[in-house]
Amino acid sequence: MPARPKRALLVGAALAGLALPALALAQESLLPPGFNETAPPPEQTTPRGQSPDSSAAEANRAERQGRGESSSVVETESLTEEDLAEIPAPLPPVEIPDDSRRDPRLVGAIDPAAWGLGAEPWGRAHGGFLSGLMRRLDTPIPNRWLHIGLRNALLARSPAPPEVNPVDWVAERAWLLLRMGEADAAAMLVAGVDVADFSPKLTQVAVQSALASADPGALCPLREKMQRVEGKVLPLVDAMCAGLAGEATSAASRIEQARRRGPITGIDHVLADKVVGAGADTGRAVTVEWDKVEGLTAWRFGLSAATGMVPPENLVNRAPLRLRAWQARAPMLSPEQRLASARIATGLGVFSSAALTDLYAAMYDATDPSDLAETDAWQLRLAFAARDEAERIEAMRRLWGEGNDPIQKLASEAMLSLAAARVRPNAALGSDVPRLIASLLAGGRDQAAARWAAAVGELGDDKAGDESWALLALGTDANVDLSEDRIDDFIGRDTSAGKARSKLLVAGLAGVGRISSEAATNLNREYGFGLGRENSWTRLMNEAGERGQAGSVMLLAAVGMQARDPVRIPASHLFRSLRAMRGAGLDHQARMIAAEMLART
């Protein structure tokens, strides 16, 4: 048999393979620019067990076979049986047993009942309506404890509400978590759905989750799904996956082909090339130049962080806060590279006080002993472990003074929560008392804060006394004076614009049930705080609280309190949110939110 037909078959197959990336170039893509600049695709309704884009894939396959493979079929007619025997048989498909498939209607990482959210946090609420609220919610959330409560609700393993595709419901929750800065939480939700069940929307969110987690390897299982919704970046993804799999020759060929033919050039292509170079035996050295880059996108962050690289400070400082929170947990970056972003993540509620403390501890261990005395890590050690209480308090004062930004202030208060719990209640501490109580409440230690009630009673009527009393009244169940006269005294000494602090105090006390409805009505009528105002949002909030839908309550609360400054939040919204939380069994969260609102003003 002549060799020519066989060579023609192989060349035809190679050309068909080279044509696939070119077909992908015609697809629209979200990347770049950044994640939150494009609305998600319309919801898809896909029967269980069928891939959302399976019909399109079959049509494309048939079209390719009809127009591009006819010549190969003619050329194979001259092959002998011996030649055909040399062609390897296709591998059998990998099938997942039915009992191993996961139900996309029940996806989550935490048990809602164990976290005080009830068995069904969303109840029978309309899933399409909840999804719309999630898409329109501005981030970051204006309250650290509200952020924590909403994150837990989004992570809860509970049945999807009616009137929404369950897979798209996972996508909506993960999308919101990403915008909140919760890269790890979003990845948990995405991982809870079998890739075979991914809808176009979840595919897009999964791509963003991989980038937010600085994990380009997580893109590799998505390549088949990406052909439809993220085809523009698919050639670069193919090259990176080849490099990460140790296929150095294939990776080099693919990345060069993408450079010549692909629509993505400049820094975005260079970063993909750097990921390729990080693979085994590639021998590629790539220099990344940021001079002409005007901003960071999810793509640029994810690929740079995956290779242990931090973009220039001016770009990082201008980046959205969610990206700073992603950077705080990037595993390839050192503690020093992550610290500034980790403080932001703690102030937002993404990081716990323990997580930030652990980061400082890692920096402490890595610092030369001769250089420790001038570091915040040393001051944090003194705040926890100094033998003399006065020395511990002095170290805490220095750390409290780190920056005037509200998020930085919250980060310091949360970080020092456990250290504050080691301070004995003492009225002689004066102006330090409200800061100690605020730190305790920032870490959720309401019982430790309640032990300050007697000392606060001795402080008198000065500013420290009023602030300490108000925090205990809102954030704890301590036995403090809650009479109308005591509240009147606080309002009379309030110098904030428009009595903003007093408004938050009364709305908070009424919302968490620390004063009677009669007392709240009297104070509201006397000072005109507007607690009784009603609108469509307040009616929805009331219904969610009455039905015990903890997830709906937290989502509606985040919607109703969208303001960078707590003083701009309507008193009626704070009051209704806190009262609904109590109705849904979220008493502790309600108290922490109320106390933080006042502490931030």
Short mmCIF file of N, CA, C and O in Angstrom, two decimals, residues 266-268 271 288-297 300 311-312 314-315 318:
data_model
loop_
_atom_site.label_atom_id
_atom_site.label_comp_id
_atom_site.label_asym_id
_atom_site.label_seq_id
_atom_site.Cartn_x
_atom_site.Cartn_y
_atom_site.Cartn_z
N GLY A 266 -0.81 41.34 24.91
CA GLY A 266 -0.32 42.19 25.99
C GLY A 266 -0.13 41.43 27.28
O GLY A 266 0.24 40.24 27.30
N ILE A 267 -0.39 42.11 28.39
CA ILE A 267 -0.14 41.55 29.71
C ILE A 267 -0.94 40.28 29.95
O ILE A 267 -0.47 39.36 30.63
N ASP A 268 -2.13 40.18 29.38
CA ASP A 268 -2.98 39.01 29.62
C ASP A 268 -2.39 37.75 28.98
O ASP A 268 -2.47 36.68 29.56
N LEU A 271 0.97 36.87 31.05
CA LEU A 271 0.73 36.18 32.31
C LEU A 271 0.40 34.71 32.08
O LEU A 271 0.83 33.84 32.85
N VAL A 288 7.50 39.94 32.99
CA VAL A 288 6.20 40.62 33.02
C VAL A 288 6.44 42.10 33.27
O VAL A 288 7.05 42.48 34.28
N GLU A 289 5.98 42.94 32.37
CA GLU A 289 6.12 44.39 32.50
C GLU A 289 4.74 45.02 32.71
O GLU A 289 3.86 44.85 31.86
N TRP A 290 4.59 45.72 33.82
CA TRP A 290 3.30 46.28 34.21
C TRP A 290 3.16 47.76 33.85
O TRP A 290 2.14 48.38 34.17
N ASP A 291 4.15 48.35 33.20
CA ASP A 291 4.18 49.80 33.03
C ASP A 291 2.93 50.36 32.36
O ASP A 291 2.42 51.41 32.74
N LYS A 292 2.42 49.67 31.35
CA LYS A 292 1.29 50.20 30.58
C LYS A 292 -0.05 49.64 31.05
O LYS A 292 -1.07 49.91 30.42
N VAL A 293 -0.06 48.91 32.13
CA VAL A 293 -1.30 48.31 32.64
C VAL A 293 -2.03 49.33 33.49
O VAL A 293 -1.44 49.94 34.40
N GLU A 294 -3.30 49.53 33.20
CA GLU A 294 -4.08 50.56 33.91
C GLU A 294 -4.91 50.02 35.06
O GLU A 294 -5.37 50.79 35.90
N GLY A 295 -5.15 48.74 35.11
CA GLY A 295 -5.96 48.19 36.19
C GLY A 295 -5.86 46.69 36.27
O GLY A 295 -5.41 46.02 35.33
N LEU A 296 -6.26 46.14 37.41
CA LEU A 296 -6.24 44.70 37.62
C LEU A 296 -7.62 44.11 37.34
O LEU A 296 -8.63 44.67 37.74
N THR A 297 -7.62 42.97 36.67
CA THR A 297 -8.84 42.20 36.45
C THR A 297 -8.68 40.87 37.19
O THR A 297 -7.60 40.55 37.71
N ARG A 300 -5.86 38.93 35.51
CA ARG A 300 -4.51 39.40 35.83
C ARG A 300 -4.15 39.07 37.28
O ARG A 300 -3.01 38.69 37.56
N PRO A 311 1.42 42.38 41.75
CA PRO A 311 1.46 43.53 40.83
C PRO A 311 1.95 44.78 41.55
O PRO A 311 2.01 44.83 42.79
N PRO A 312 2.30 45.81 40.81
CA PRO A 312 2.77 47.06 41.43
C PRO A 312 1.76 47.61 42.44
O PRO A 312 0.54 47.43 42.30
N ASN A 314 0.63 50.55 43.10
CA ASN A 314 -0.40 51.48 42.65
C ASN A 314 -1.60 50.75 42.06
O ASN A 314 -2.75 51.17 42.22
N LEU A 315 -1.38 49.63 41.37
CA LEU A 315 -2.47 48.84 40.83
C LEU A 315 -3.23 48.12 41.94
O LEU A 315 -4.46 48.04 41.93
N ARG A 318 -5.55 50.44 43.91
CA ARG A 318 -6.74 50.88 43.19
C ARG A 318 -7.72 49.73 42.93
O ARG A 318 -8.81 49.96 42.42
#
